[in-house]
Amino acid sequence: MSDSQRKRAKTTATASKTATAKKAKGKTGVAKKPKTEVGKGIESSKRDISKKDDKKESTKSESSKKDDKKKESKSENTDLPALPKSEPAHDSFLVVAGTYERILYGLEARVVGSVMTLNPQFIFPAHIGCIKAVSAGGRYLASGSTDEIIKLYDLKKRVELGSLHEHSGSITALQFHGSSHLLSASEDGVICIFRTNDWEPLKMLRGHKGAVNGIAIHPSGKLALSVAQDRTIIIWNLLTGQRASRVKTPQIGEIVAWSPSGSHYIVAYATEVQVYKVGQTESLATVFSKQRILCALVATYENAEYVLCGCQDKRIHIYSADGVERASVECHENRIKGLSLVDVVLDGVVHAIVVSISSDGRIKTWKLADLLDPICKNAEQSTPGDDVMDLVAEPLATYNADVRLTCVASSTATF
């Protein structure tokens, strides 16, 4: 084979190889094309999933918003149930007292016939500061102190449940509404509403510009009163957790209390007590005291309402609802720091019992009838301007704690 023939054969073979390679390359390109389409399909599918995730997230977000709204509306629903008429104590009732020495006292007042005894059930240091407020509701007991803490106890199990730390100032007042809710007030100017089944703070009532000195819940559970250092009294609507009205007071209100019927309430200042009717901003009557008022409550006896004030002069001063002082009785050897009222069956008859405490360290119980009967008998014979009756009464029972007592609460529930 000549050289020219060899060159032609080599060129033909190279061309044949090139054509074969091109065909193979073309086949490979066709095979890869479906793969590219599958790739686009996966990306599209991913985008669809992401849209579904977005929908899920938005749905989740909407549901969480609804849950938040539900929680919010639930927390705003501070409606307290109306209290059923409480049954009087038959065999015993509870008296709880706080002290400057940070000790909490729990006494069982036991009734046998017409005889009453006060027996200690628990005595222990509850706080690291002076105890300023106590309250009992059903099986629960709460104490508040200058240490800014509220301690909670289960009276049935006789154990400490824990403590509440919602306030940033000394606890000034505590009040249970039955056993379902607890209201607390503090020097931080805030009133807190707690639900007792989980101790969740339902609402923080902020309306005062100074320390809150006293609170009182209406028997219906729909209203609450508060007085503070800012010289105002606020009526709170507990159905909404909002302020219903705010009225300026002539002095700093220190004590506030409802009458048992809930038709009237009192606001006590240093040496005065004003009596109000619900729905009226002007007071019906004003009580003027020559002594410093340290505690006060409203009691009903023989279809009439009376204001009882514990004062600096060791006496309980008794006023009619129209502001006239009817009588006074010396009860202690030092200033009276607290008064409480509880219904008890004595000799088969229901009697209202007044519990008083003093800086002399003594806790005493009195039959309300012994304090008010002489006033009722003398009412028909007395005329305006007659001297105030100086009563002498014997306490039903006395317990000497031998410490400086600061606050007291009583409850018909015993365990």
mmCIF file of C-alpha atoms in Angstrom:
data_model
loop_
_atom_site.group_PDB
_atom_site.id
_atom_site.type_symbol
_atom_site.label_atom_id
_atom_site.label_comp_id
_atom_site.label_asym_id
_atom_site.label_seq_id
_atom_site.Cartn_x
_atom_site.Cartn_y
_atom_site.Cartn_z
ATOM 1 C CA MET A 1 0.000 0.000 0.000
ATOM 2 C CA SER A 2 1.366 3.362 -1.042
ATOM 3 C CA ASP A 3 1.844 6.242 1.336
ATOM 4 C CA SER A 4 -1.088 8.169 -0.111
ATOM 5 C CA GLN A 5 -3.415 5.206 0.387
ATOM 6 C CA ARG A 6 -2.266 4.791 3.983
ATOM 7 C CA LYS A 7 -3.087 8.506 4.747
ATOM 8 C CA ARG A 8 -6.575 8.151 3.199
ATOM 9 C CA ALA A 9 -7.314 5.033 5.324
ATOM 10 C CA LYS A 10 -6.113 6.764 8.515
ATOM 11 C CA THR A 11 -8.284 9.822 7.835
ATOM 12 C CA THR A 12 -11.340 7.618 7.128
ATOM 13 C CA ALA A 13 -10.818 5.703 10.411
ATOM 14 C CA THR A 14 -10.460 8.956 12.382
ATOM 15 C CA ALA A 15 -13.652 10.368 10.825
ATOM 16 C CA SER A 16 -15.501 7.144 11.611
ATOM 17 C CA LYS A 17 -14.345 7.323 15.247
ATOM 18 C CA THR A 18 -15.388 10.972 15.518
ATOM 19 C CA ALA A 19 -18.881 10.210 14.145
ATOM 20 C CA THR A 20 -19.271 7.322 16.593
ATOM 21 C CA ALA A 21 -18.205 9.562 19.496
ATOM 22 C CA LYS A 22 -20.694 12.275 18.422
ATOM 23 C CA LYS A 23 -23.517 9.714 18.312
ATOM 24 C CA ALA A 24 -22.568 8.435 21.772
ATOM 25 C CA LYS A 25 -22.422 11.998 23.091
ATOM 26 C CA GLY A 26 -25.847 12.703 21.601
ATOM 27 C CA LYS A 27 -27.297 9.624 23.287
ATOM 28 C CA THR A 28 -25.793 10.677 26.599
ATOM 29 C CA GLY A 29 -27.335 14.159 26.291
ATOM 30 C CA VAL A 30 -30.775 12.681 25.613
ATOM 31 C CA ALA A 31 -30.418 10.370 28.648
ATOM 32 C CA LYS A 32 -29.469 13.290 30.895
ATOM 33 C CA LYS A 33 -32.412 15.463 29.867
ATOM 34 C CA PRO A 34 -35.055 13.482 31.835
ATOM 35 C CA LYS A 35 -32.747 13.689 34.866
ATOM 36 C CA THR A 36 -32.746 17.463 34.566
ATOM 37 C CA GLU A 37 -36.576 17.488 34.446
ATOM 38 C CA VAL A 38 -36.709 15.250 37.533
ATOM 39 C CA GLY A 39 -34.419 17.717 39.287
ATOM 40 C CA LYS A 40 -36.819 20.564 38.480
ATOM 41 C CA GLY A 41 -39.684 18.455 39.742
ATOM 42 C CA ILE A 42 -37.959 17.972 43.136
ATOM 43 C CA GLU A 43 -37.314 21.685 43.451
ATOM 44 C CA SER A 44 -40.940 22.387 42.639
ATOM 45 C CA SER A 45 -42.017 19.780 45.130
ATOM 46 C CA LYS A 46 -39.765 21.390 47.743
ATOM 47 C CA ARG A 47 -41.369 24.738 47.088
ATOM 48 C CA ASP A 48 -44.810 23.157 47.544
ATOM 49 C CA ILE A 49 -43.710 21.665 50.879
ATOM 50 C CA SER A 50 -42.332 24.995 51.975
ATOM 51 C CA LYS A 51 -45.699 26.571 51.121
ATOM 52 C CA LYS A 52 -47.419 23.896 53.169
ATOM 53 C CA ASP A 53 -44.956 24.589 56.008
ATOM 54 C CA ASP A 54 -45.693 28.281 55.676
ATOM 55 C CA LYS A 55 -49.387 27.475 55.900
ATOM 56 C CA LYS A 56 -48.736 25.265 58.899
ATOM 57 C CA GLU A 57 -46.658 27.994 60.516
ATOM 58 C CA SER A 58 -49.292 30.613 59.804
ATOM 59 C CA THR A 59 -51.997 28.256 61.094
ATOM 60 C CA LYS A 60 -49.866 27.555 64.157
ATOM 61 C CA SER A 61 -49.237 31.265 64.580
ATOM 62 C CA GLU A 62 -52.963 32.021 64.297
ATOM 63 C CA SER A 63 -53.825 29.251 66.750
ATOM 64 C CA SER A 64 -51.149 30.470 69.159
ATOM 65 C CA LYS A 65 -52.573 33.974 68.839
ATOM 66 C CA LYS A 66 -56.009 32.581 69.604
ATOM 67 C CA ASP A 67 -54.566 30.702 72.585
ATOM 68 C CA ASP A 68 -52.848 33.893 73.738
ATOM 69 C CA LYS A 69 -56.123 35.761 73.359
ATOM 70 C CA LYS A 70 -57.895 33.021 75.282
ATOM 71 C CA LYS A 71 -55.253 33.160 77.997
ATOM 72 C CA GLU A 72 -55.417 36.927 77.996
ATOM 73 C CA SER A 73 -59.203 36.974 78.226
ATOM 74 C CA LYS A 74 -59.013 34.234 80.820
ATOM 75 C CA SER A 75 -56.519 36.236 82.864
ATOM 76 C CA GLU A 76 -58.655 39.345 82.519
ATOM 77 C CA ASN A 77 -61.705 37.480 83.761
ATOM 78 C CA THR A 78 -61.342 38.264 87.449
ATOM 79 C CA ASP A 79 -65.007 37.712 88.254
ATOM 80 C CA LEU A 80 -65.171 36.403 91.802
ATOM 81 C CA PRO A 81 -68.140 34.199 92.706
ATOM 82 C CA ALA A 82 -70.697 35.468 95.201
ATOM 83 C CA LEU A 83 -70.095 34.030 98.632
ATOM 84 C CA PRO A 84 -72.727 31.655 99.957
ATOM 85 C CA LYS A 85 -73.955 32.399 103.440
ATOM 86 C CA SER A 86 -71.250 31.025 105.704
ATOM 87 C CA GLU A 87 -72.221 28.486 108.307
ATOM 88 C CA PRO A 88 -71.432 29.457 111.906
ATOM 89 C CA ALA A 89 -68.759 27.541 113.777
ATOM 90 C CA HIS A 90 -70.130 24.866 116.115
ATOM 91 C CA ASP A 91 -67.340 23.278 118.076
ATOM 92 C CA SER A 92 -64.353 25.420 117.157
ATOM 93 C CA PHE A 93 -62.989 28.167 114.929
ATOM 94 C CA LEU A 94 -59.560 29.396 113.915
ATOM 95 C CA VAL A 95 -57.776 32.548 115.077
ATOM 96 C CA VAL A 96 -54.535 33.554 113.352
ATOM 97 C CA ALA A 97 -52.315 36.416 114.498
ATOM 98 C CA GLY A 98 -49.100 37.955 113.194
ATOM 99 C CA THR A 99 -46.407 39.642 115.273
ATOM 100 C CA TYR A 100 -43.583 42.151 115.132
ATOM 101 C CA GLU A 101 -41.299 39.272 116.098
ATOM 102 C CA ARG A 102 -42.048 37.571 112.722
ATOM 103 C CA ILE A 103 -43.886 34.708 114.473
ATOM 104 C CA LEU A 104 -47.217 33.383 113.207
ATOM 105 C CA TYR A 105 -49.720 32.157 115.799
ATOM 106 C CA GLY A 106 -52.603 29.791 115.073
ATOM 107 C CA LEU A 107 -55.140 29.212 117.855
ATOM 108 C CA GLU A 108 -58.140 26.928 118.003
ATOM 109 C CA ALA A 109 -61.037 28.564 119.812
ATOM 110 C CA ARG A 110 -62.955 25.589 121.176
ATOM 111 C CA VAL A 111 -66.513 25.957 122.434
ATOM 112 C CA VAL A 112 -68.040 23.601 125.005
ATOM 113 C CA GLY A 113 -71.519 24.783 125.954
ATOM 114 C CA SER A 114 -71.026 28.444 126.804
ATOM 115 C CA VAL A 115 -67.343 28.062 127.716
ATOM 116 C CA MET A 116 -64.643 28.996 125.204
ATOM 117 C CA THR A 117 -60.926 28.219 125.334
ATOM 118 C CA LEU A 118 -58.039 29.355 123.113
ATOM 119 C CA ASN A 119 -55.508 26.597 122.449
ATOM 120 C CA PRO A 120 -52.355 27.032 120.306
ATOM 121 C CA GLN A 121 -52.230 24.804 117.220
ATOM 122 C CA PHE A 122 -49.090 26.190 115.607
ATOM 123 C CA ILE A 123 -46.457 28.774 116.490
ATOM 124 C CA PHE A 124 -43.499 29.299 114.190
ATOM 125 C CA PRO A 125 -41.318 32.020 112.617
ATOM 126 C CA ALA A 126 -42.925 32.587 109.218
ATOM 127 C CA HIS A 127 -41.000 35.552 107.790
ATOM 128 C CA ILE A 128 -37.751 37.466 108.069
ATOM 129 C CA GLY A 129 -39.657 40.715 108.632
ATOM 130 C CA CYS A 130 -42.569 41.994 110.696
ATOM 131 C CA ILE A 131 -45.862 40.283 109.758
ATOM 132 C CA LYS A 132 -48.314 42.985 108.680
ATOM 133 C CA ALA A 133 -51.270 41.006 107.280
ATOM 134 C CA VAL A 134 -52.930 37.600 107.653
ATOM 135 C CA SER A 135 -56.019 36.058 106.089
ATOM 136 C CA ALA A 136 -57.697 32.642 106.131
ATOM 137 C CA GLY A 137 -59.958 31.239 103.417
ATOM 138 C CA GLY A 138 -61.227 27.675 103.600
ATOM 139 C CA ARG A 139 -58.234 25.398 103.927
ATOM 140 C CA TYR A 140 -55.759 28.132 103.002
ATOM 141 C CA LEU A 141 -53.861 30.614 105.138
ATOM 142 C CA ALA A 142 -51.785 33.539 103.874
ATOM 143 C CA SER A 143 -49.403 35.862 105.679
ATOM 144 C CA GLY A 144 -47.664 38.983 104.377
ATOM 145 C CA SER A 145 -44.651 40.796 105.716
ATOM 146 C CA THR A 146 -42.225 43.682 105.347
ATOM 147 C CA ASP A 147 -39.987 41.163 103.558
ATOM 148 C CA GLU A 148 -42.291 41.693 100.520
ATOM 149 C CA ILE A 149 -43.295 38.007 100.464
ATOM 150 C CA ILE A 150 -46.676 36.301 100.834
ATOM 151 C CA LYS A 151 -46.420 32.878 102.485
ATOM 152 C CA LEU A 152 -49.098 30.259 101.769
ATOM 153 C CA TYR A 153 -50.163 27.357 103.967
ATOM 154 C CA ASP A 154 -52.528 24.400 103.705
ATOM 155 C CA LEU A 155 -54.324 24.183 107.034
ATOM 156 C CA LYS A 156 -55.741 20.746 106.280
ATOM 157 C CA LYS A 157 -52.374 19.145 105.543
ATOM 158 C CA ARG A 158 -50.541 21.486 107.925
ATOM 159 C CA VAL A 159 -47.843 22.229 105.369
ATOM 160 C CA GLU A 160 -46.374 25.329 103.751
ATOM 161 C CA LEU A 161 -47.398 25.503 100.089
ATOM 162 C CA GLY A 162 -44.846 28.098 99.022
ATOM 163 C CA SER A 163 -44.612 31.847 98.594
ATOM 164 C CA LEU A 164 -45.731 34.572 96.183
ATOM 165 C CA HIS A 165 -43.296 37.230 94.983
ATOM 166 C CA GLU A 166 -45.427 39.505 92.814
ATOM 167 C CA HIS A 167 -44.917 42.627 94.949
ATOM 168 C CA SER A 168 -41.898 44.904 95.301
ATOM 169 C CA GLY A 169 -42.868 46.457 98.622
ATOM 170 C CA SER A 170 -44.057 45.494 102.093
ATOM 171 C CA ILE A 171 -47.337 43.553 102.083
ATOM 172 C CA THR A 172 -49.960 45.765 103.706
ATOM 173 C CA ALA A 173 -53.219 43.821 103.309
ATOM 174 C CA LEU A 174 -54.497 40.343 102.426
ATOM 175 C CA GLN A 175 -58.044 39.110 101.991
ATOM 176 C CA PHE A 176 -59.419 35.794 100.793
ATOM 177 C CA HIS A 177 -62.733 35.703 98.968
ATOM 178 C CA GLY A 178 -64.073 32.384 100.174
ATOM 179 C CA SER A 179 -61.425 29.854 99.228
ATOM 180 C CA SER A 180 -61.272 30.607 95.494
ATOM 181 C CA HIS A 181 -59.346 33.899 95.307
ATOM 182 C CA LEU A 182 -56.858 35.953 97.278
ATOM 183 C CA LEU A 183 -56.319 39.703 97.019
ATOM 184 C CA SER A 184 -53.076 41.267 98.197
ATOM 185 C CA ALA A 185 -51.965 44.890 98.535
ATOM 186 C CA SER A 186 -48.550 46.380 98.972
ATOM 187 C CA GLU A 187 -46.538 49.542 99.483
ATOM 188 C CA ASP A 188 -45.675 49.304 95.771
ATOM 189 C CA GLY A 189 -49.186 50.649 95.041
ATOM 190 C CA VAL A 190 -50.366 47.444 93.350
ATOM 191 C CA ILE A 191 -53.233 45.096 94.201
ATOM 192 C CA CYS A 192 -52.878 41.534 92.928
ATOM 193 C CA ILE A 193 -55.661 38.984 92.404
ATOM 194 C CA PHE A 194 -54.615 35.329 92.743
ATOM 195 C CA ARG A 195 -56.570 32.194 91.847
ATOM 196 C CA THR A 196 -56.095 29.613 94.592
ATOM 197 C CA ASN A 197 -56.374 26.435 92.525
ATOM 198 C CA ASP A 198 -52.997 27.171 90.899
ATOM 199 C CA TRP A 199 -52.008 30.488 92.583
ATOM 200 C CA GLU A 200 -51.889 32.150 89.189
ATOM 201 C CA PRO A 201 -51.908 35.980 89.356
ATOM 202 C CA LEU A 202 -55.003 36.837 87.317
ATOM 203 C CA LYS A 203 -54.680 40.595 87.412
ATOM 204 C CA MET A 204 -52.485 43.387 88.735
ATOM 205 C CA LEU A 205 -54.677 46.364 89.646
ATOM 206 C CA ARG A 206 -52.686 49.558 89.167
ATOM 207 C CA GLY A 207 -54.548 52.729 90.059
ATOM 208 C CA HIS A 208 -52.937 54.171 93.152
ATOM 209 C CA LYS A 209 -49.907 56.457 93.119
ATOM 210 C CA GLY A 210 -48.858 55.539 96.631
ATOM 211 C CA ALA A 211 -48.736 52.639 99.056
ATOM 212 C CA VAL A 212 -52.047 50.786 99.396
ATOM 213 C CA ASN A 213 -53.114 50.744 103.048
ATOM 214 C CA GLY A 214 -56.265 48.644 102.969
ATOM 215 C CA ILE A 215 -58.534 46.540 100.751
ATOM 216 C CA ALA A 216 -62.022 45.056 101.156
ATOM 217 C CA ILE A 217 -63.970 42.683 98.886
ATOM 218 C CA HIS A 218 -67.732 43.099 98.580
ATOM 219 C CA PRO A 219 -69.712 40.018 99.718
ATOM 220 C CA SER A 220 -70.973 39.603 96.129
ATOM 221 C CA GLY A 221 -67.412 39.350 94.811
ATOM 222 C CA LYS A 222 -68.162 41.937 92.122
ATOM 223 C CA LEU A 223 -66.526 44.950 93.755
ATOM 224 C CA ALA A 224 -63.480 45.737 95.857
ATOM 225 C CA LEU A 225 -62.393 48.845 97.718
ATOM 226 C CA SER A 226 -58.901 50.157 98.303
ATOM 227 C CA VAL A 227 -57.432 53.148 100.130
ATOM 228 C CA ALA A 228 -53.898 54.436 99.784
ATOM 229 C CA GLN A 229 -51.302 57.013 100.747
ATOM 230 C CA ASP A 230 -52.287 59.075 97.679
ATOM 231 C CA ARG A 231 -55.463 60.131 99.531
ATOM 232 C CA THR A 232 -57.826 58.298 97.202
ATOM 233 C CA ILE A 233 -60.359 55.526 97.515
ATOM 234 C CA ILE A 234 -60.866 53.345 94.452
ATOM 235 C CA ILE A 235 -63.828 51.093 93.733
ATOM 236 C CA TRP A 236 -62.702 48.218 91.500
ATOM 237 C CA ASN A 237 -64.987 46.303 89.166
ATOM 238 C CA LEU A 238 -63.853 42.717 89.640
ATOM 239 C CA LEU A 239 -65.961 41.538 86.693
ATOM 240 C CA THR A 240 -63.556 43.350 84.367
ATOM 241 C CA GLY A 241 -60.577 43.938 86.615
ATOM 242 C CA GLN A 242 -60.838 47.659 85.912
ATOM 243 C CA ARG A 243 -61.261 50.765 88.027
ATOM 244 C CA ALA A 244 -64.926 51.752 88.429
ATOM 245 C CA SER A 245 -64.402 55.044 90.259
ATOM 246 C CA ARG A 246 -61.730 57.028 92.032
ATOM 247 C CA VAL A 247 -62.543 59.582 94.729
ATOM 248 C CA LYS A 248 -60.219 61.937 96.584
ATOM 249 C CA THR A 249 -60.344 61.671 100.372
ATOM 250 C CA PRO A 250 -59.736 64.513 102.838
ATOM 251 C CA GLN A 251 -57.026 62.525 104.610
ATOM 252 C CA ILE A 252 -54.965 59.412 104.074
ATOM 253 C CA GLY A 253 -57.317 56.442 104.293
ATOM 254 C CA GLU A 254 -55.891 53.685 106.480
ATOM 255 C CA ILE A 255 -58.726 51.159 106.804
ATOM 256 C CA VAL A 256 -61.650 50.200 104.593
ATOM 257 C CA ALA A 257 -64.414 47.680 105.371
ATOM 258 C CA TRP A 258 -67.815 46.588 104.063
ATOM 259 C CA SER A 259 -70.884 46.108 106.184
ATOM 260 C CA PRO A 260 -72.059 42.458 106.371
ATOM 261 C CA SER A 261 -74.980 43.280 104.041
ATOM 262 C CA GLY A 262 -72.711 45.005 101.533
ATOM 263 C CA SER A 263 -74.963 48.074 101.408
ATOM 264 C CA HIS A 264 -72.512 50.342 103.229
ATOM 265 C CA TYR A 265 -68.783 50.680 103.702
ATOM 266 C CA ILE A 266 -66.495 52.665 105.967
ATOM 267 C CA VAL A 267 -63.202 54.465 105.424
ATOM 268 C CA ALA A 268 -61.147 55.074 108.551
ATOM 269 C CA TYR A 269 -58.547 57.822 108.893
ATOM 270 C CA ALA A 270 -56.341 58.658 111.858
ATOM 271 C CA THR A 271 -59.143 59.998 114.066
ATOM 272 C CA GLU A 272 -62.215 59.831 111.804
ATOM 273 C CA VAL A 273 -64.424 57.252 110.147
ATOM 274 C CA GLN A 274 -66.673 58.081 107.197
ATOM 275 C CA VAL A 275 -69.722 55.937 106.431
ATOM 276 C CA TYR A 276 -70.715 55.608 102.758
ATOM 277 C CA LYS A 277 -73.612 54.048 100.915
ATOM 278 C CA VAL A 278 -72.838 52.101 97.746
ATOM 279 C CA GLY A 279 -73.290 54.278 94.681
ATOM 280 C CA GLN A 280 -72.894 57.578 96.524
ATOM 281 C CA THR A 281 -69.734 59.653 96.597
ATOM 282 C CA GLU A 282 -70.783 61.764 99.585
ATOM 283 C CA SER A 283 -70.500 60.196 103.028
ATOM 284 C CA LEU A 284 -73.678 59.524 105.018
ATOM 285 C CA ALA A 285 -72.034 60.212 108.367
ATOM 286 C CA THR A 286 -68.663 60.957 109.919
ATOM 287 C CA VAL A 287 -67.387 59.492 113.179
ATOM 288 C CA PHE A 288 -65.034 61.752 115.140
ATOM 289 C CA SER A 289 -62.724 60.071 117.605
ATOM 290 C CA LYS A 290 -60.571 61.655 120.293
ATOM 291 C CA GLN A 291 -58.206 58.706 120.026
ATOM 292 C CA ARG A 292 -56.042 57.317 117.248
ATOM 293 C CA ILE A 293 -57.996 54.637 115.348
ATOM 294 C CA LEU A 294 -55.877 51.550 114.660
ATOM 295 C CA CYS A 295 -58.521 49.061 113.457
ATOM 296 C CA ALA A 296 -62.218 49.066 112.596
ATOM 297 C CA LEU A 297 -65.074 46.851 111.408
ATOM 298 C CA VAL A 298 -68.828 47.009 110.792
ATOM 299 C CA ALA A 299 -71.177 44.693 112.707
ATOM 300 C CA THR A 300 -74.923 44.133 112.463
ATOM 301 C CA TYR A 301 -76.960 43.629 115.618
ATOM 302 C CA GLU A 302 -80.729 43.756 116.099
ATOM 303 C CA ASN A 303 -81.192 44.973 112.493
ATOM 304 C CA ALA A 304 -78.888 47.948 113.074
ATOM 305 C CA GLU A 305 -75.326 48.530 111.931
ATOM 306 C CA TYR A 306 -72.548 49.615 114.287
ATOM 307 C CA VAL A 307 -68.951 50.682 113.707
ATOM 308 C CA LEU A 308 -66.425 49.215 116.146
ATOM 309 C CA CYS A 309 -63.045 50.968 116.383
ATOM 310 C CA GLY A 310 -60.004 49.689 118.245
ATOM 311 C CA CYS A 311 -58.022 52.670 119.468
ATOM 312 C CA GLN A 312 -54.794 53.834 121.003
ATOM 313 C CA ASP A 313 -56.437 54.197 124.448
ATOM 314 C CA LYS A 314 -56.852 50.394 124.908
ATOM 315 C CA ARG A 315 -60.608 50.642 124.302
ATOM 316 C CA ILE A 316 -63.124 49.546 121.675
ATOM 317 C CA HIS A 317 -65.314 52.529 120.795
ATOM 318 C CA ILE A 318 -68.777 51.742 119.417
ATOM 319 C CA TYR A 319 -70.620 54.101 117.042
ATOM 320 C CA SER A 320 -74.029 53.926 115.416
ATOM 321 C CA ALA A 321 -74.228 54.170 111.618
ATOM 322 C CA ASP A 322 -75.201 57.836 111.906
ATOM 323 C CA GLY A 323 -71.825 58.667 113.456
ATOM 324 C CA VAL A 324 -72.860 58.981 117.121
ATOM 325 C CA GLU A 325 -70.622 57.322 119.710
ATOM 326 C CA ARG A 326 -72.755 55.064 121.869
ATOM 327 C CA ALA A 327 -70.296 53.363 124.191
ATOM 328 C CA SER A 328 -66.726 52.282 124.800
ATOM 329 C CA VAL A 329 -65.228 49.368 126.708
ATOM 330 C CA GLU A 330 -61.684 48.921 127.992
ATOM 331 C CA CYS A 331 -60.486 45.635 126.561
ATOM 332 C CA HIS A 332 -56.708 45.551 126.869
ATOM 333 C CA GLU A 333 -53.741 46.950 128.743
ATOM 334 C CA ASN A 334 -52.206 48.474 125.627
ATOM 335 C CA ARG A 335 -53.316 49.789 122.222
ATOM 336 C CA ILE A 336 -55.682 47.576 120.210
ATOM 337 C CA LYS A 337 -54.067 46.499 116.944
ATOM 338 C CA GLY A 338 -56.713 44.343 115.303
ATOM 339 C CA LEU A 339 -60.367 43.272 115.301
ATOM 340 C CA SER A 340 -62.078 40.338 113.599
ATOM 341 C CA LEU A 341 -65.635 38.984 113.553
ATOM 342 C CA VAL A 342 -66.896 35.399 113.343
ATOM 343 C CA ASP A 343 -70.254 33.648 113.943
ATOM 344 C CA VAL A 344 -70.273 30.867 116.542
ATOM 345 C CA VAL A 345 -72.978 28.637 118.038
ATOM 346 C CA LEU A 346 -73.110 29.052 121.826
ATOM 347 C CA ASP A 347 -75.715 27.098 123.820
ATOM 348 C CA GLY A 348 -77.534 26.325 120.580
ATOM 349 C CA VAL A 349 -77.781 30.016 119.589
ATOM 350 C CA VAL A 350 -75.705 31.760 116.925
ATOM 351 C CA HIS A 351 -73.637 34.602 118.339
ATOM 352 C CA ALA A 352 -71.245 37.000 116.658
ATOM 353 C CA ILE A 353 -67.836 36.836 118.332
ATOM 354 C CA VAL A 354 -65.361 39.713 118.229
ATOM 355 C CA VAL A 355 -61.670 38.783 118.339
ATOM 356 C CA SER A 356 -59.323 41.529 119.519
ATOM 357 C CA ILE A 357 -55.528 41.681 119.720
ATOM 358 C CA SER A 358 -53.252 44.181 121.391
ATOM 359 C CA SER A 359 -49.653 45.210 121.750
ATOM 360 C CA ASP A 360 -49.940 43.793 125.268
ATOM 361 C CA GLY A 361 -49.605 40.346 123.654
ATOM 362 C CA ARG A 362 -53.106 39.153 124.473
ATOM 363 C CA ILE A 363 -55.713 37.670 122.151
ATOM 364 C CA LYS A 364 -59.274 37.978 123.486
ATOM 365 C CA THR A 365 -62.721 36.928 122.333
ATOM 366 C CA TRP A 366 -65.905 38.847 123.160
ATOM 367 C CA LYS A 367 -69.577 38.197 122.635
ATOM 368 C CA LEU A 368 -70.918 41.011 120.456
ATOM 369 C CA ALA A 369 -74.212 40.912 122.371
ATOM 370 C CA ASP A 370 -72.367 41.743 125.620
ATOM 371 C CA LEU A 371 -71.035 44.888 123.955
ATOM 372 C CA LEU A 372 -74.203 46.017 122.166
ATOM 373 C CA ASP A 373 -77.079 44.841 124.391
ATOM 374 C CA PRO A 374 -76.602 47.677 126.900
ATOM 375 C CA ILE A 375 -76.590 50.173 124.025
ATOM 376 C CA CYS A 376 -79.865 48.835 122.605
ATOM 377 C CA LYS A 377 -81.535 48.868 126.025
ATOM 378 C CA ASN A 378 -80.330 52.395 126.670
ATOM 379 C CA ALA A 379 -81.288 53.705 123.214
ATOM 380 C CA GLU A 380 -84.952 54.289 124.096
ATOM 381 C CA GLN A 381 -84.094 56.234 127.248
ATOM 382 C CA SER A 382 -81.119 58.215 125.952
ATOM 383 C CA THR A 383 -81.350 61.629 124.321
ATOM 384 C CA PRO A 384 -78.886 63.426 122.045
ATOM 385 C CA GLY A 385 -76.018 64.823 124.086
ATOM 386 C CA ASP A 386 -76.095 62.075 126.724
ATOM 387 C CA ASP A 387 -72.733 60.845 127.928
ATOM 388 C CA VAL A 388 -71.149 57.901 126.154
ATOM 389 C CA MET A 389 -71.706 54.678 128.067
ATOM 390 C CA ASP A 390 -68.640 53.255 129.786
ATOM 391 C CA LEU A 391 -69.179 49.518 129.487
ATOM 392 C CA VAL A 392 -67.628 46.710 131.457
ATOM 393 C CA ALA A 393 -67.484 43.343 129.730
ATOM 394 C CA GLU A 394 -65.755 40.054 130.435
ATOM 395 C CA PRO A 395 -63.966 38.280 127.585
ATOM 396 C CA LEU A 396 -65.061 34.764 126.719
ATOM 397 C CA ALA A 397 -61.441 33.630 126.469
ATOM 398 C CA THR A 398 -57.932 35.075 126.681
ATOM 399 C CA TYR A 399 -54.575 33.855 125.393
ATOM 400 C CA ASN A 400 -51.295 35.547 126.272
ATOM 401 C CA ALA A 401 -48.822 35.247 123.405
ATOM 402 C CA ASP A 402 -46.350 37.491 125.264
ATOM 403 C CA VAL A 403 -45.294 39.197 121.999
ATOM 404 C CA ARG A 404 -46.285 42.372 120.157
ATOM 405 C CA LEU A 405 -49.262 41.395 118.013
ATOM 406 C CA THR A 406 -49.852 43.234 114.738
ATOM 407 C CA CYS A 407 -52.765 41.657 112.817
ATOM 408 C CA VAL A 408 -55.521 39.092 113.232
ATOM 409 C CA ALA A 409 -57.911 36.992 111.160
ATOM 410 C CA SER A 410 -60.555 34.430 112.094
ATOM 411 C CA SER A 411 -62.273 31.665 110.168
ATOM 412 C CA THR A 412 -65.055 29.165 110.809
ATOM 413 C CA ALA A 413 -63.104 26.506 108.884
ATOM 414 C CA THR A 414 -61.039 24.155 111.060
ATOM 415 C CA PHE A 415 -59.250 20.936 110.167
#
